[in-house]
Structure formats: structure tokens, C-alpha cells
PDB file of C-alpha atoms and ligand atoms in Angstrom:
ATOM      1  CA  MET C 294      78.015 155.864 124.029  1.00 57.00           C
ATOM      2  CA  ILE C 295      79.930 155.854 121.187  1.00 68.00           C
ATOM      3  CA  LYS C 296      80.262 152.932 119.546  1.00 84.00           C
ATOM      4  CA  ARG C 297      83.622 151.237 119.057  1.00 92.00           C
ATOM      5  CA  PRO C 298      84.985 150.853 114.880  1.00 96.00           C
ATOM      6  CA  LEU C 299      85.038 147.245 113.576  1.00 98.00           C
ATOM      7  CA  ILE C 300      87.903 145.897 111.844  1.00 98.00           C
ATOM      8  CA  VAL C 301      86.987 142.598 109.892  1.00 98.00           C
ATOM      9  CA  VAL C 302      90.290 140.193 110.124  1.00 98.00           C
ATOM     10  CA  LEU C 303      90.063 137.832 107.318  1.00 98.00           C
ATOM     11  CA  ASN C 304      92.356 134.978 106.315  1.00 98.00           C
ATOM     12  CA  GLY C 305      92.425 132.945 103.244  1.00 98.00           C
ATOM     13  CA  PRO C 306      93.037 129.136 102.400  1.00 98.00           C
ATOM     14  CA  ASN C 307      95.752 127.032 104.185  1.00 98.00           C
ATOM     15  CA  LEU C 308      96.188 129.627 107.298  1.00 98.00           C
ATOM     16  CA  ASN C 309      94.080 127.385 109.579  1.00 98.00           C
ATOM     17  CA  MET C 310      97.151 125.017 108.785  1.00 97.00           C
ATOM     18  CA  LEU C 311      99.686 128.185 110.402  1.00 98.00           C
ATOM     19  CA  GLY C 312     102.351 126.748 112.786  1.00 96.00           C
ATOM     20  CA  MET C 313     102.333 123.240 111.497  1.00 96.00           C
ATOM     21  CA  ARG C 314     102.370 124.246 107.776  1.00 95.00           C
ATOM     22  CA  GLN C 315     106.601 125.024 106.353  1.00 95.00           C
ATOM     23  CA  PRO C 316     107.470 126.840 109.762  1.00 95.00           C
ATOM     24  CA  GLU C 317     110.593 127.996 108.130  1.00 96.00           C
ATOM     25  CA  VAL C 318     108.634 130.259 106.464  1.00 95.00           C
ATOM     26  CA  TYR C 319     105.087 131.079 108.664  1.00 96.00           C
ATOM     27  CA  GLY C 320     107.190 130.147 111.908  1.00 94.00           C
ATOM     28  CA  ARG C 321     105.373 128.159 114.796  1.00 96.00           C
ATOM     29  CA  ALA C 322     102.344 130.504 115.931  1.00 97.00           C
ATOM     30  CA  THR C 323      99.160 128.993 115.366  1.00 98.00           C
ATOM     31  CA  LEU C 324      95.375 130.743 113.756  1.00 98.00           C
ATOM     32  CA  ASP C 325      94.739 130.890 117.507  1.00 98.00           C
ATOM     33  CA  ASP C 326      97.766 132.541 118.635  1.00 98.00           C
ATOM     34  CA  VAL C 327      97.163 135.201 116.257  1.00 98.00           C
ATOM     35  CA  GLU C 328      93.598 135.825 117.083  1.00 98.00           C
ATOM     36  CA  GLN C 329      94.768 136.457 120.215  1.00 98.00           C
ATOM     37  CA  ILE C 330      97.330 138.927 118.753  1.00 98.00           C
ATOM     38  CA  CYS C 331      94.638 140.604 117.155  1.00 98.00           C
ATOM     39  CA  ILE C 332      92.639 140.406 120.020  1.00 98.00           C
ATOM     40  CA  GLN C 333      95.229 141.981 122.169  1.00 98.00           C
ATOM     41  CA  ALA C 334      95.800 144.447 119.576  1.00 98.00           C
ATOM     42  CA  ALA C 335      91.888 145.732 119.418  1.00 98.00           C
ATOM     43  CA  GLU C 336      91.313 146.033 123.683  1.00 98.00           C
ATOM     44  CA  ARG C 337      94.601 148.312 123.191  1.00 98.00           C
ATOM     45  CA  LEU C 338      93.102 150.728 119.964  1.00 98.00           C
ATOM     46  CA  ASP C 339      89.964 150.889 121.825  1.00 97.00           C
ATOM     47  CA  VAL C 340      88.533 148.722 118.430  1.00 98.00           C
ATOM     48  CA  GLY C 341      85.892 146.054 117.992  1.00 98.00           C
ATOM     49  CA  ILE C 342      87.499 142.657 115.686  1.00 98.00           C
ATOM     50  CA  ASP C 343      85.823 140.482 114.112  1.00 98.00           C
ATOM     51  CA  PHE C 344      88.374 137.410 113.398  1.00 98.00           C
ATOM     52  CA  ARG C 345      87.924 135.110 110.619  1.00 98.00           C
ATOM     53  CA  GLN C 346      89.217 132.307 108.419  1.00 98.00           C
ATOM     54  CA  THR C 347      88.002 130.211 105.728  1.00 98.00           C
ATOM     55  CA  ASN C 348      89.353 128.253 103.082  1.00 98.00           C
ATOM     56  CA  GLY C 349      86.845 129.083 100.669  1.00 98.00           C
ATOM     57  CA  GLU C 350      86.819 131.537  97.700  1.00 98.00           C
ATOM     58  CA  GLY C 351      83.394 131.837  97.623  1.00 98.00           C
ATOM     59  CA  GLU C 352      83.308 132.275 101.506  1.00 98.00           C
ATOM     60  CA  LEU C 353      86.052 134.684 101.450  1.00 98.00           C
ATOM     61  CA  VAL C 354      84.194 136.897  99.178  1.00 98.00           C
ATOM     62  CA  SER C 355      80.884 136.892 100.733  1.00 98.00           C
ATOM     63  CA  TRP C 356      82.454 137.400 104.288  1.00 98.00           C
ATOM     64  CA  VAL C 357      84.454 140.941 101.978  1.00 98.00           C
ATOM     65  CA  HIS C 358      80.097 141.611 101.324  1.00 98.00           C
ATOM     66  CA  GLU C 359      79.394 141.511 105.360  1.00 98.00           C
ATOM     67  CA  CYS C 360      81.541 144.104 105.926  1.00 98.00           C
ATOM     68  CA  ARG C 361      80.197 146.970 103.519  1.00 96.00           C
ATOM     69  CA  ASN C 362      77.392 147.863 106.288  1.00 90.00           C
ATOM     70  CA  ARG C 363      78.908 146.509 109.442  1.00 96.00           C
ATOM     71  CA  ALA C 364      82.318 147.363 109.657  1.00 98.00           C
ATOM     72  CA  GLN C 365      84.922 150.511 108.996  1.00 97.00           C
ATOM     73  CA  GLY C 366      87.714 148.615 108.023  1.00 98.00           C
ATOM     74  CA  ILE C 367      89.047 145.309 106.721  1.00 98.00           C
ATOM     75  CA  VAL C 368      92.034 143.455 107.670  1.00 98.00           C
ATOM     76  CA  ILE C 369      92.847 140.797 105.053  1.00 98.00           C
ATOM     77  CA  ASN C 370      95.432 138.182 104.514  1.00 98.00           C
ATOM     78  CA  PRO C 371      94.351 136.720 101.494  1.00 98.00           C
ATOM     79  CA  ALA C 372      96.752 134.022 101.354  1.00 98.00           C
ATOM     80  CA  ALA C 373      97.084 132.315  97.841  1.00 98.00           C
ATOM     81  CA  TYR C 374      93.989 133.679  96.510  1.00 98.00           C
ATOM     82  CA  GLY C 375      95.732 137.259  96.566  1.00 98.00           C
ATOM     83  CA  HIS C 376      97.826 135.917  93.455  1.00 98.00           C
ATOM     84  CA  THR C 377      94.828 134.780  91.508  1.00 98.00           C
ATOM     85  CA  SER C 378      92.020 136.082  92.610  1.00 98.00           C
ATOM     86  CA  ILE C 379      90.000 139.071  90.539  1.00 98.00           C
ATOM     87  CA  ALA C 380      86.913 138.223  92.275  1.00 98.00           C
ATOM     88  CA  LEU C 381      88.361 138.971  95.695  1.00 98.00           C
ATOM     89  CA  LEU C 382      89.386 141.956  94.082  1.00 98.00           C
ATOM     90  CA  ASP C 383      86.329 143.404  92.918  1.00 98.00           C
ATOM     91  CA  ALA C 384      84.670 142.551  96.313  1.00 98.00           C
ATOM     92  CA  LEU C 385      87.012 144.654  98.245  1.00 98.00           C
ATOM     93  CA  LEU C 386      86.508 147.448  95.541  1.00 98.00           C
ATOM     94  CA  ALA C 387      82.591 147.083  96.145  1.00 98.00           C
ATOM     95  CA  VAL C 388      82.353 147.440  99.665  1.00 97.00           C
ATOM     96  CA  GLU C 389      84.400 150.899  99.634  1.00 95.00           C
ATOM     97  CA  LEU C 390      85.833 150.689 103.107  1.00 97.00           C
ATOM     98  CA  PRO C 391      89.847 150.954 104.046  1.00 97.00           C
ATOM     99  CA  VAL C 392      91.605 147.862 103.313  1.00 98.00           C
ATOM    100  CA  ILE C 393      95.255 146.990 104.421  1.00 98.00           C
ATOM    101  CA  GLU C 394      96.423 143.209 103.024  1.00 98.00           C
ATOM    102  CA  VAL C 395      98.711 141.321 105.386  1.00 98.00           C
ATOM    103  CA  HIS C 396     101.180 138.521 104.161  1.00 98.00           C
ATOM    104  CA  ILE C 397     103.522 136.663 107.493  1.00 98.00           C
ATOM    105  CA  SER C 398     106.148 136.310 104.800  1.00 98.00           C
ATOM    106  CA  ASN C 399     108.107 138.718 102.556  1.00 98.00           C
ATOM    107  CA  ILE C 400     106.175 137.328  99.636  1.00 98.00           C
ATOM    108  CA  HIS C 401     108.641 139.801  97.313  1.00 98.00           C
ATOM    109  CA  ARG C 402     111.121 137.747  98.446  1.00 97.00           C
ATOM    110  CA  ARG C 403     109.870 133.619  96.838  1.00 97.00           C
ATOM    111  CA  GLU C 404     109.048 132.538  93.938  1.00 96.00           C
ATOM    112  CA  ASP C 405     107.707 134.925  91.294  1.00 97.00           C
ATOM    113  CA  PHE C 406     104.491 134.322  91.350  1.00 97.00           C
ATOM    114  CA  ARG C 407     103.916 135.169  94.971  1.00 97.00           C
ATOM    115  CA  HIS C 408     105.178 139.280  93.805  1.00 98.00           C
ATOM    116  CA  HIS C 409     102.167 140.107  92.690  1.00 98.00           C
ATOM    117  CA  THR C 410      98.574 140.487  94.153  1.00 98.00           C
ATOM    118  CA  TYR C 411      95.456 141.548  92.977  1.00 98.00           C
ATOM    119  CA  CYS C 412      93.983 142.829  96.265  1.00 97.00           C
ATOM    120  CA  SER C 413      97.214 144.830  96.640  1.00 98.00           C
ATOM    121  CA  ARG C 414      95.293 147.302  94.023  1.00 98.00           C
ATOM    122  CA  ALA C 415      92.528 147.520  96.432  1.00 98.00           C
ATOM    123  CA  ALA C 416      94.446 147.978  99.773  1.00 98.00           C
ATOM    124  CA  ALA C 417      95.396 151.701 101.370  1.00 97.00           C
ATOM    125  CA  GLY C 418      98.799 149.654 102.508  1.00 98.00           C
ATOM    126  CA  VAL C 419     100.249 145.897 102.516  1.00 98.00           C
ATOM    127  CA  ILE C 420     102.569 144.685 105.551  1.00 98.00           C
ATOM    128  CA  CYS C 421     104.534 141.615 104.442  1.00 98.00           C
ATOM    129  CA  GLY C 422     107.398 139.971 105.985  1.00 98.00           C
ATOM    130  CA  LEU C 423     107.065 140.847 109.411  1.00 98.00           C
ATOM    131  CA  GLY C 424     106.117 137.763 110.583  1.00 98.00           C
ATOM    132  CA  VAL C 425     102.022 137.876 112.367  1.00 98.00           C
ATOM    133  CA  ARG C 426     102.863 140.896 114.469  1.00 97.00           C
ATOM    134  CA  GLY C 427     102.166 142.097 111.109  1.00 98.00           C
ATOM    135  CA  TYR C 428      98.786 141.789 112.263  1.00 98.00           C
ATOM    136  CA  ALA C 429      98.574 144.025 115.004  1.00 98.00           C
ATOM    137  CA  LEU C 430     100.280 146.490 113.637  1.00 98.00           C
ATOM    138  CA  ALA C 431      97.782 146.550 110.299  1.00 98.00           C
ATOM    139  CA  LEU C 432      95.216 147.120 113.544  1.00 98.00           C
ATOM    140  CA  GLN C 433      97.103 149.727 114.589  1.00 98.00           C
ATOM    141  CA  ALA C 434      97.065 151.882 111.032  1.00 98.00           C
ATOM    142  CA  MET C 435      93.561 150.719 110.892  1.00 98.00           C
ATOM    143  CA  THR C 436      92.385 152.051 113.385  1.00 98.00           C
ATOM    144  CA  ASP C 437      94.705 155.360 112.897  1.00 97.00           C
ATOM    145  CA  MET C 438      92.915 155.617 109.376  1.00 96.00           C
ATOM    146  CA  ILE C 439      89.488 155.653 110.765  1.00 96.00           C
ATOM    147  CA  LEU C 440      90.074 158.085 113.371  1.00 93.00           C
ATOM    148  CA  ASP C 441      91.645 160.351 110.784  1.00 91.00           C
ATOM    149  CA  GLU C 442      88.693 159.412 108.456  1.00 81.00           C
ATOM    150  CA  ASN C 443      86.377 160.598 112.028  1.00 74.00           C
ATOM    151  CA  ASP C 444      88.047 163.169 111.992  1.00 64.00           C
ATOM    152  CA  ARG C 445      87.418 165.295 108.766  1.00 57.00           C
TER     153      ARG C 445
HETATM  154  C1  DQA D 651     100.881 134.112 102.750  1.00 53.46           C
HETATM  155  C2  DQA D 651     101.672 134.175 101.289  1.00 53.46           C
HETATM  156  C3  DQA D 651     100.936 133.049 100.570  1.00 53.46           C
HETATM  157  O1  DQA D 651     102.089 133.573  99.175  1.00 53.46           O
HETATM  158  C4  DQA D 651     100.744 132.762 100.726  1.00 53.46           C
HETATM  159  O2  DQA D 651      99.417 131.693  99.603  1.00 53.46           O
HETATM  160  C5  DQA D 651     100.028 131.813 101.632  1.00 53.46           C
HETATM  161  C6  DQA D 651     100.323 133.003 102.848  1.00 53.46           C
HETATM  162  C7  DQA D 651     101.102 134.962 103.821  1.00 53.46           C
HETATM  163  O3  DQA D 651     101.121 135.115 104.687  1.00 53.46           O
HETATM  164  O4  DQA D 651     102.683 134.854 103.787  1.00 53.46           O
HETATM  165  O5  DQA D 651      99.074 131.016 101.804  1.00 53.46           O
HETATM  166  O6  DQA D 651      99.794 134.827 102.241  1.00 53.46           O
END
């Protein structure tokens, strides 16, 4: 039996507050809802997922490292660490896996300090401003990328 690819879905700080947190910006869906969206997308795409959230920068960095020998791709909403963390960028570059960055809100419509993300330098693509459906789109794109890679 061929093993299904594993995509790790990582979520950074304050995303555990989704649903309560600035709903006018992030909507009413909770992180549990986002996980369900990802589980359903993964079933449809026939991939495995490992969905996680942390408020800690170091933990997020360690989780990225863990992906190296275990996952085929990373979907990450780095939240505010995307704008600040060179350590997270370095970790994403170190693991040499395809990365797709997701932001629920359109960071380019918001404050200037949200327009730049370090993670984008490690990302094959960035999805932002499409709400929580961005996660399902990212899983679809990541699956395509992994399969294309396998076809080569
Ligand atoms: C976010 C956008 C970031 O600027 C912010 O710090 C977040 C969430 C988003 O999903 O829209 O925490 O990553």
C-alpha cells in the first residue's frame, strides 16, 4: 500500500482565539472549525494532516524542525511571527520542504507592519484575505505540488 503524503498545518500565536478575536477582521469561525475544514479537505484530497497551534515562537520553530523527516509539506499561518521572526524563516528554509503561507485576513489592506512577512521568503505561495477557506485552498495547492514532485 502506498503511504499517503503528510501535510503539517501549523498555526501561530493568538489563533486559538479565533471566533472571539476581532471577528470583523477574522470572522466567526473558531480554530476547531478551521481544523474541521482541514480534516475534510484532507479526506477529499486523500492526504494525511497534522494540525497544530502554539503561542510560542520556539515551539513553532521546533515543530517546523520535526517536519523534516516526517512530512511532505507545510501549510503555516505564522500569525504575528510571520512579521517578526527570522528564526521561523530560518527553520522553514532549513527543512527544505514546500511551504504555503496562509493569512485569514488580507494583510496588505491592513497596517503597514503587516505588509511584510519573513516567512514569505520560504514560501512557494501565499494565500491571504480569503478567510478560513484559505486553508482548504492551501491544502489543495500543496497536494498538487507534492503529486507534481512525485511525478517527476
Ligand atoms: C493573521 C494576520 C497577522 O497579521 C496577525 O498577526 C494574525 C493573523 C491572519 O491570519 O490574518 O495573528 O496571520
